[in-house]
XYZ file of N, CA and C in Angstrom:
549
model
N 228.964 123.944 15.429
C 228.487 125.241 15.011
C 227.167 125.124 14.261
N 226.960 123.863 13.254
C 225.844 123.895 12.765
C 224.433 124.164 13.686
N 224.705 123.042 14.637
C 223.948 122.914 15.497
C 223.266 124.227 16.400
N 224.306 125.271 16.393
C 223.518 126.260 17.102
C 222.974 127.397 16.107
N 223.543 126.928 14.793
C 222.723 128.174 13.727
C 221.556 127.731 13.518
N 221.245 125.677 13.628
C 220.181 125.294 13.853
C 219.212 125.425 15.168
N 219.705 125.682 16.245
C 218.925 126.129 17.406
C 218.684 127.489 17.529
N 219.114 128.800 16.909
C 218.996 129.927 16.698
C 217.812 129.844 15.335
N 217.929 129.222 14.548
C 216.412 129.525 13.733
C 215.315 128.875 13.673
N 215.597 127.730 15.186
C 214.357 126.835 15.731
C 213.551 128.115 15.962
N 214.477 128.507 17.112
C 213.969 129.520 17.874
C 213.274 131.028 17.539
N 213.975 131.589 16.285
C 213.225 132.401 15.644
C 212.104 131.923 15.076
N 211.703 130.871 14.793
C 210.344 130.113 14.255
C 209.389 129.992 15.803
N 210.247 129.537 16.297
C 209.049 129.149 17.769
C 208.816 130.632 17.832
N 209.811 131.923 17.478
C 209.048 133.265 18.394
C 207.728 133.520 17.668
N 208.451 133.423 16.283
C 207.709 133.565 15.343
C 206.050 133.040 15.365
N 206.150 131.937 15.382
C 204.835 131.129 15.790
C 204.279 131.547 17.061
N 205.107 132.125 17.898
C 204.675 132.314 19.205
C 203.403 133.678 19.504
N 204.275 134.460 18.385
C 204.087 135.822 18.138
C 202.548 136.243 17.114
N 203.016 135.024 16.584
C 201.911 134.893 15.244
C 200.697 133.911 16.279
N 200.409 133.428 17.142
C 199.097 132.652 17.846
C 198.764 134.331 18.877
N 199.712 134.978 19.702
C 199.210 135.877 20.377
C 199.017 137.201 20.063
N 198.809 137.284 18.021
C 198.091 138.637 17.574
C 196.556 137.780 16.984
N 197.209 136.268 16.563
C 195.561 135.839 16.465
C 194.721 135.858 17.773
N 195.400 135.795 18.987
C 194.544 135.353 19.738
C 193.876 136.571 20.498
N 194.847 137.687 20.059
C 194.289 139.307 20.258
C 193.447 139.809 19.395
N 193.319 139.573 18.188
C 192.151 139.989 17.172
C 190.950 139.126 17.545
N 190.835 137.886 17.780
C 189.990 137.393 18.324
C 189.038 138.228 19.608
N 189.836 138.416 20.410
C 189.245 138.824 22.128
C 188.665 140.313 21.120
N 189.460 141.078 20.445
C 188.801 142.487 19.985
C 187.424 142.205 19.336
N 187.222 141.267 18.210
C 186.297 140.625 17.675
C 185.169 140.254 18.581
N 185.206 139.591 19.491
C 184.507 139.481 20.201
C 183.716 140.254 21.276
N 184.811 141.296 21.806
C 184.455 142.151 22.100
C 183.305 143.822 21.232
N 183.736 143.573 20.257
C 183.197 144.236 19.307
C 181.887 144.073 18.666
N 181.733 142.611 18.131
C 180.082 142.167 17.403
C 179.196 141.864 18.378
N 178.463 141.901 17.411
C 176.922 142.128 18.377
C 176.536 140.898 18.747
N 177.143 141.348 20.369
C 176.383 139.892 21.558
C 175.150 140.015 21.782
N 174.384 139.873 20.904
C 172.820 139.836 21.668
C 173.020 138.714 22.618
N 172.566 139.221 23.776
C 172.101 138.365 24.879
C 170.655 137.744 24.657
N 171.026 136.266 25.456
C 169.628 135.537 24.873
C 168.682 135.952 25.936
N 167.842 135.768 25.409
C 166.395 136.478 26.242
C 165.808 135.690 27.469
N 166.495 134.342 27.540
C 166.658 133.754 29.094
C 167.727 134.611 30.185
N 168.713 135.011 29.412
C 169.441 135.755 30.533
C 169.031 137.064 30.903
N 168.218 137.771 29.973
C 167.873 138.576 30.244
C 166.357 138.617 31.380
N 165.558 137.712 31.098
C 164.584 137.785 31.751
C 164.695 137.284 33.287
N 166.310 136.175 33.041
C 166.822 135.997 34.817
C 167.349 137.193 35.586
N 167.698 138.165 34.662
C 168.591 139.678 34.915
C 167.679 140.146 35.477
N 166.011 140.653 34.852
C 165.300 141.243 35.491
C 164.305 140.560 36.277
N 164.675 139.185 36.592
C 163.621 138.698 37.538
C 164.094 138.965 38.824
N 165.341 138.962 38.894
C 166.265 139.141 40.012
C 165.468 140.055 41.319
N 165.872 139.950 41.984
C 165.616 140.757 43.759
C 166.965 141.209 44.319
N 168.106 141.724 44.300
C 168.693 142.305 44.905
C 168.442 142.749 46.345
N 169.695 142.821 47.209
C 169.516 143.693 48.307
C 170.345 145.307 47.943
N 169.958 146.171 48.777
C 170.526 147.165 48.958
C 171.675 147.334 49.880
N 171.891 148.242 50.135
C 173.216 148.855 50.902
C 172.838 149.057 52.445
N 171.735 149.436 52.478
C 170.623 149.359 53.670
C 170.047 148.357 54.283
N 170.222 147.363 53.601
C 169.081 145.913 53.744
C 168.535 145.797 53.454
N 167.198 147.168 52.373
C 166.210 146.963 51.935
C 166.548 145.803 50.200
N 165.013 145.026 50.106
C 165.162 144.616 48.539
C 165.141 145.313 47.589
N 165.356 145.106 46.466
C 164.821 146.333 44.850
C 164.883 144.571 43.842
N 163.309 144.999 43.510
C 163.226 143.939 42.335
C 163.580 144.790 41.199
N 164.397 143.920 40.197
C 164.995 144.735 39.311
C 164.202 144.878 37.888
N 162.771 144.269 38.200
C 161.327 144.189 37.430
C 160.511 145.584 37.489
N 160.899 146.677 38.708
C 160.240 147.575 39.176
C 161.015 148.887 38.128
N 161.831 148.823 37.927
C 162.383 149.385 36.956
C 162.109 149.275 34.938
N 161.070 148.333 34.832
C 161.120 148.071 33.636
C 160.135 149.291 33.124
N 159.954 149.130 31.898
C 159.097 150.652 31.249
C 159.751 151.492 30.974
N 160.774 151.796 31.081
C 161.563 152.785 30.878
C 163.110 152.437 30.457
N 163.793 152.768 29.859
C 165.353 152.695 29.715
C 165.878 152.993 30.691
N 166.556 151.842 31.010
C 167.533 152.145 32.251
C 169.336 151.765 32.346
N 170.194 152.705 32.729
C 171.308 152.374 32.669
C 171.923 151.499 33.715
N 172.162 150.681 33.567
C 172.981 150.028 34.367
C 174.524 149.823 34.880
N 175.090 150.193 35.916
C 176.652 150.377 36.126
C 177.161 149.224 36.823
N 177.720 147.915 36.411
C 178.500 147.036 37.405
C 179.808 147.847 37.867
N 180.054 147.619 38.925
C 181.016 148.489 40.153
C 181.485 148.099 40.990
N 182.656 148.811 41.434
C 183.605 148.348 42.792
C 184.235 149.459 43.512
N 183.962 149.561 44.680
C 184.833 150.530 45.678
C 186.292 150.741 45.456
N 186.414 149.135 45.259
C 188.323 148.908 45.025
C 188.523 149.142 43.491
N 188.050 149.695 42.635
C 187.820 149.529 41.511
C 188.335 151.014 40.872
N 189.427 151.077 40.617
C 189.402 153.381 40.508
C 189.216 153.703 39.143
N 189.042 152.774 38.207
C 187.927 153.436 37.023
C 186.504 153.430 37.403
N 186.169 152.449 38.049
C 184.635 153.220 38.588
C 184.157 154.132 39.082
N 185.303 154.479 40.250
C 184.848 155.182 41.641
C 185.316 156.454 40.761
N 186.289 156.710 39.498
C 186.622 157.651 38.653
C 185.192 158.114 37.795
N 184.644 157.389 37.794
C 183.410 157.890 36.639
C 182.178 157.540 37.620
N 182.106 157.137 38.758
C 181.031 157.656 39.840
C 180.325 158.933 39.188
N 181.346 160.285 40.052
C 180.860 161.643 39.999
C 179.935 161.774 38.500
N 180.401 161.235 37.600
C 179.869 161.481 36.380
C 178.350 160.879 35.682
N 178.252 159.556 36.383
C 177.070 159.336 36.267
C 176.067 159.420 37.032
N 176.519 159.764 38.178
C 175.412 160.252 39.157
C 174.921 161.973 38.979
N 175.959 162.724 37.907
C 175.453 163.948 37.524
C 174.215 163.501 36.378
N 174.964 162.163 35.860
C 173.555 161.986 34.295
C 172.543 161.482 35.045
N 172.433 161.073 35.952
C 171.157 160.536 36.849
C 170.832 161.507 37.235
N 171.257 162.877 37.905
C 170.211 163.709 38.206
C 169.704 165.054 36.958
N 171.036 164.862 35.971
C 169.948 165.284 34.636
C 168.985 164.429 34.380
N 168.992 163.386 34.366
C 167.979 162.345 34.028
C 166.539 162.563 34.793
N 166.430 162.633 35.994
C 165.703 163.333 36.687
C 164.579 163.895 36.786
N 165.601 165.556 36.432
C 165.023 166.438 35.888
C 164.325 166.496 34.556
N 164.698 165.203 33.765
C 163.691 165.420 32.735
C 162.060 164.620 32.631
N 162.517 164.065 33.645
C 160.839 163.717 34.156
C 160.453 162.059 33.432
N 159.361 162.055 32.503
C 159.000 160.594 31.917
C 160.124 160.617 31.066
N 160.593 161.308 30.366
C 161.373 160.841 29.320
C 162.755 160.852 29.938
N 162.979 160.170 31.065
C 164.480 159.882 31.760
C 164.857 158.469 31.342
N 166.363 158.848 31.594
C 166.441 157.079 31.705
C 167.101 157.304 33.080
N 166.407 156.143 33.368
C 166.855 155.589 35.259
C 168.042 154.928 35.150
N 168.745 155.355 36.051
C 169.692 154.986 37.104
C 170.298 153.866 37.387
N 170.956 152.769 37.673
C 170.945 151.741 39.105
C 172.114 151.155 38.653
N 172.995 151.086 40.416
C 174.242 150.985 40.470
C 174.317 149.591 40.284
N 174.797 148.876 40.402
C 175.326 147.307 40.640
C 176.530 147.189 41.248
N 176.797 147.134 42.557
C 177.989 146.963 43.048
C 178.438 145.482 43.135
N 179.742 145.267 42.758
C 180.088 143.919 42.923
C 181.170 144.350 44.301
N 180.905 143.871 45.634
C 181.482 144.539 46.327
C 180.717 144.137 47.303
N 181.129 144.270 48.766
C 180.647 143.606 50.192
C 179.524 145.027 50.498
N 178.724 144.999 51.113
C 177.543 145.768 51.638
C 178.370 147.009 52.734
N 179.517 146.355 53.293
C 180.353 147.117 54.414
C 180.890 148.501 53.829
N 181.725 147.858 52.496
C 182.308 149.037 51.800
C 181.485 149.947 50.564
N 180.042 149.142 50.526
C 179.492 149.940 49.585
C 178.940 150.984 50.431
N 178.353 150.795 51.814
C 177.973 151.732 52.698
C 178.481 152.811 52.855
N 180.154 152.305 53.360
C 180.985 153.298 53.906
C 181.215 154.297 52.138
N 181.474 153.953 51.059
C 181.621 154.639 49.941
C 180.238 155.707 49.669
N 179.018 154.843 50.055
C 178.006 156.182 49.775
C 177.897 157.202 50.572
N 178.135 156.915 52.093
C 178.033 157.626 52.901
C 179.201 159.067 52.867
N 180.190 158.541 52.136
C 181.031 159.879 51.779
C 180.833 160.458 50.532
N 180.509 159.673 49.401
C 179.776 160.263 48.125
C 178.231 159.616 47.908
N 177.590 160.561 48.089
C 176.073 160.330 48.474
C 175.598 160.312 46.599
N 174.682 159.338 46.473
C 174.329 158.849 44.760
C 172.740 159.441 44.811
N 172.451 159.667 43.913
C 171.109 160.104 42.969
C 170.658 159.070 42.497
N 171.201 157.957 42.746
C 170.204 156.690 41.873
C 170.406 155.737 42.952
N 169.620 154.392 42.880
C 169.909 153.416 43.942
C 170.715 152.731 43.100
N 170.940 151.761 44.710
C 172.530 151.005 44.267
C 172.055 149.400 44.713
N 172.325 148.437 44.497
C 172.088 147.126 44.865
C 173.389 146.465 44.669
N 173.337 145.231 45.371
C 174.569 144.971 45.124
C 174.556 142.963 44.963
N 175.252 143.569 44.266
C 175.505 141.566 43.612
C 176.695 141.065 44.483
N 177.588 141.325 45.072
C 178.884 140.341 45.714
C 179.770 139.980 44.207
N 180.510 138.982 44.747
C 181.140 138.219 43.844
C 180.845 137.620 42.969
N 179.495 137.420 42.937
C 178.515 136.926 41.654
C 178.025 137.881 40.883
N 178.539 139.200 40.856
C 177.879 140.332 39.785
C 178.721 139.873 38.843
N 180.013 139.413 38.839
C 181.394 139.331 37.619
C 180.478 138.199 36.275
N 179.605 137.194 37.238
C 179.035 136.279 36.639
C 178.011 136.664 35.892
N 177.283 137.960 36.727
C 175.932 138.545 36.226
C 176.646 139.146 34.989
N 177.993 139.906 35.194
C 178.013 140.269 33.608
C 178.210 139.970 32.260
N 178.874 138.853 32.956
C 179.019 137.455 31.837
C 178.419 137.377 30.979
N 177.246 137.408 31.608
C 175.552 136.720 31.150
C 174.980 137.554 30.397
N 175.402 139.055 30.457
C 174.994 140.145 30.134
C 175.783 140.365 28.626
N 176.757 139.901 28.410
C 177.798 140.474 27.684
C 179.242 141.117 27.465
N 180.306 140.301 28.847
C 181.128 141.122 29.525
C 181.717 139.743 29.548
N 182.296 139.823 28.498
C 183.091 138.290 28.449
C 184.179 138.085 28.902
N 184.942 139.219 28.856
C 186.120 138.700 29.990
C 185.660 139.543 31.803
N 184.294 139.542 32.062
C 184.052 140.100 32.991
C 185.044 141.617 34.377
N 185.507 142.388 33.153
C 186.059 143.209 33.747
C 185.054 144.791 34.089
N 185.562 145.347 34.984
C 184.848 146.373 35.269
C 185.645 147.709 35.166
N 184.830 149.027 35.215
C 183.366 148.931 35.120
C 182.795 148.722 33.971
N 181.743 148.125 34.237
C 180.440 147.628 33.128
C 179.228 148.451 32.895
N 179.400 148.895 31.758
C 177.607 149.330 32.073
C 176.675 148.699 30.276
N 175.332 148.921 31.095
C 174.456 148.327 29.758
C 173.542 149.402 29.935
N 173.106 149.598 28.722
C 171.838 150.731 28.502
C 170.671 149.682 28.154
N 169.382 149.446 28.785
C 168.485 148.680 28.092
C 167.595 150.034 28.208
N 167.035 149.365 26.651
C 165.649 150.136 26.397
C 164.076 149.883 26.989
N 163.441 150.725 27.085
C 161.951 150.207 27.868
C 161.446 149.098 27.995
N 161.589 148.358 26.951
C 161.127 146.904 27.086
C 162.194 146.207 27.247
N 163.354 146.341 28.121
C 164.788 145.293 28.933
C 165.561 145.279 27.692
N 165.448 145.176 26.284
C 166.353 144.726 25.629
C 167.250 145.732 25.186
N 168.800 144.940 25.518
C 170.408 145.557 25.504
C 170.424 146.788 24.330
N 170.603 147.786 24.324
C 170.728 148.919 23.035
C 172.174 149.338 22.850
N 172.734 149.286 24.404
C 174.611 149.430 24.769
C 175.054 149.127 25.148
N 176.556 148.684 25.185
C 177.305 148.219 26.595
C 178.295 148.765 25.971
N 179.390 148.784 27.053
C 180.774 149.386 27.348
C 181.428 148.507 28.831
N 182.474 147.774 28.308
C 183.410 147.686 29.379
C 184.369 148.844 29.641
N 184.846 148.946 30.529
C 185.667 150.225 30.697
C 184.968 151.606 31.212
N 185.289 152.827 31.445
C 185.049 153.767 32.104
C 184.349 154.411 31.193
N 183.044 155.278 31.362
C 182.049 156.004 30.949
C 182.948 157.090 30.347
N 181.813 157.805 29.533
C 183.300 159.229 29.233
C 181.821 160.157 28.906
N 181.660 161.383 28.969
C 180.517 162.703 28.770
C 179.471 162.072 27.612
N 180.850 161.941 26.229
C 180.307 161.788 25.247
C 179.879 160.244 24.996
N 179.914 159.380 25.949
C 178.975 158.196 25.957
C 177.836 158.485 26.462
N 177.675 159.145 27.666
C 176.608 159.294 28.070
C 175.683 160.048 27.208
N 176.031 161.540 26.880
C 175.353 161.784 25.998
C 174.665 161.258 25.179
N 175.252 160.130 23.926
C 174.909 159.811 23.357
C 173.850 158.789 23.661
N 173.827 157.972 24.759
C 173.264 157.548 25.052
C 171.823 158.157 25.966
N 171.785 158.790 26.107
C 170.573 159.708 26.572
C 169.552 159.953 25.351
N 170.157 159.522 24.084
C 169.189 160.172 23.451
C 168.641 158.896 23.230
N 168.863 157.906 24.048
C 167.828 156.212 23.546
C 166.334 156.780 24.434
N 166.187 157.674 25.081
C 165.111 157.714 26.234
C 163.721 158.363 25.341
């Protein structure tokens, strides 16, 4: 009998300990997620040296975009918090637009095959261009600040490339908003 009142409060210690490493190891990931990742300015300047293809075949250097604040969306077809907050940022892209120099631009980042990004625009037609990274965008966001590389991703850089926002997870009115007023 001893023996199992001794294996019954091993075991409440192992939960215990068990329990106690996987709220440290959850305040951690929040922590991290939370302080300020400045990205180093090598990744950033590989971010915008980049050449992308399009959905079309055409290139977009992602240098042609600088001067201005631009939002950036990493994305997936198979992805239904993205394809959920699609409609929504392609409405802030064409407010954006309409406000002329003082916009902030657009540009999708699909992590996703060229086949299904096609077939997805062609039924919801976008206001901003889209380029697409493959299986190596998860990496591009890495690099960016997206440490456990989940999607969707987006980054707000300011006119001169450097990071002002990010958000993993799905856009919401009052992000965008707020973020409109970096332009």
């Amino acid at each position: 009998m001893t023996d199992s009142i001794m294996s019954a409060e091993r075991r409440r210690w192992l939960a215990g300990g068990v329990a106690l490493a996987a709220a440290a190891a959850g305040a951690w990931v929040a922590w991290e997620q939370t302080r300020d990742m400045s990205t180093n300015d090598e990744a950033l300047q590989a971010f915008w040296d980049l050449q992308l293809m399009q959905p079309d075949g055409g290139q977009m250097a992602l240098s042609s975009l600088r001067g201005k604040p631009v939002l950036v969306n990493f994305w997936a077809t198979w992805c239904p918090p993205c394809v959920r907050e699609m409609p929504l940022i392609n409405q802030f892209a064409q407010s954006q637009a309409a406000r002329g120099t003082h916009a902030v631009q657009v540009l999708g980042i699909a992590v996703d095959q060229a086949a299904n990004v096609k077939r997805w625009i062609a039924r919801q037609p976008l206001a901003f261009p889209v380029v697409l990274a493959g299986a190596g965008g998860v990496t591009m966001t890495r690099t960016l600040g997206n440490i456990s590389g989940g999607l969707p991703f987006t980054i707000l850089f300011d006119a001169q490339g450097q990071v002002q926002q990010r958000k993993i997870g799905e856009l919401s009115e009052q992000d965008l908003a707020q973020w409109a007023s970096f332009a």
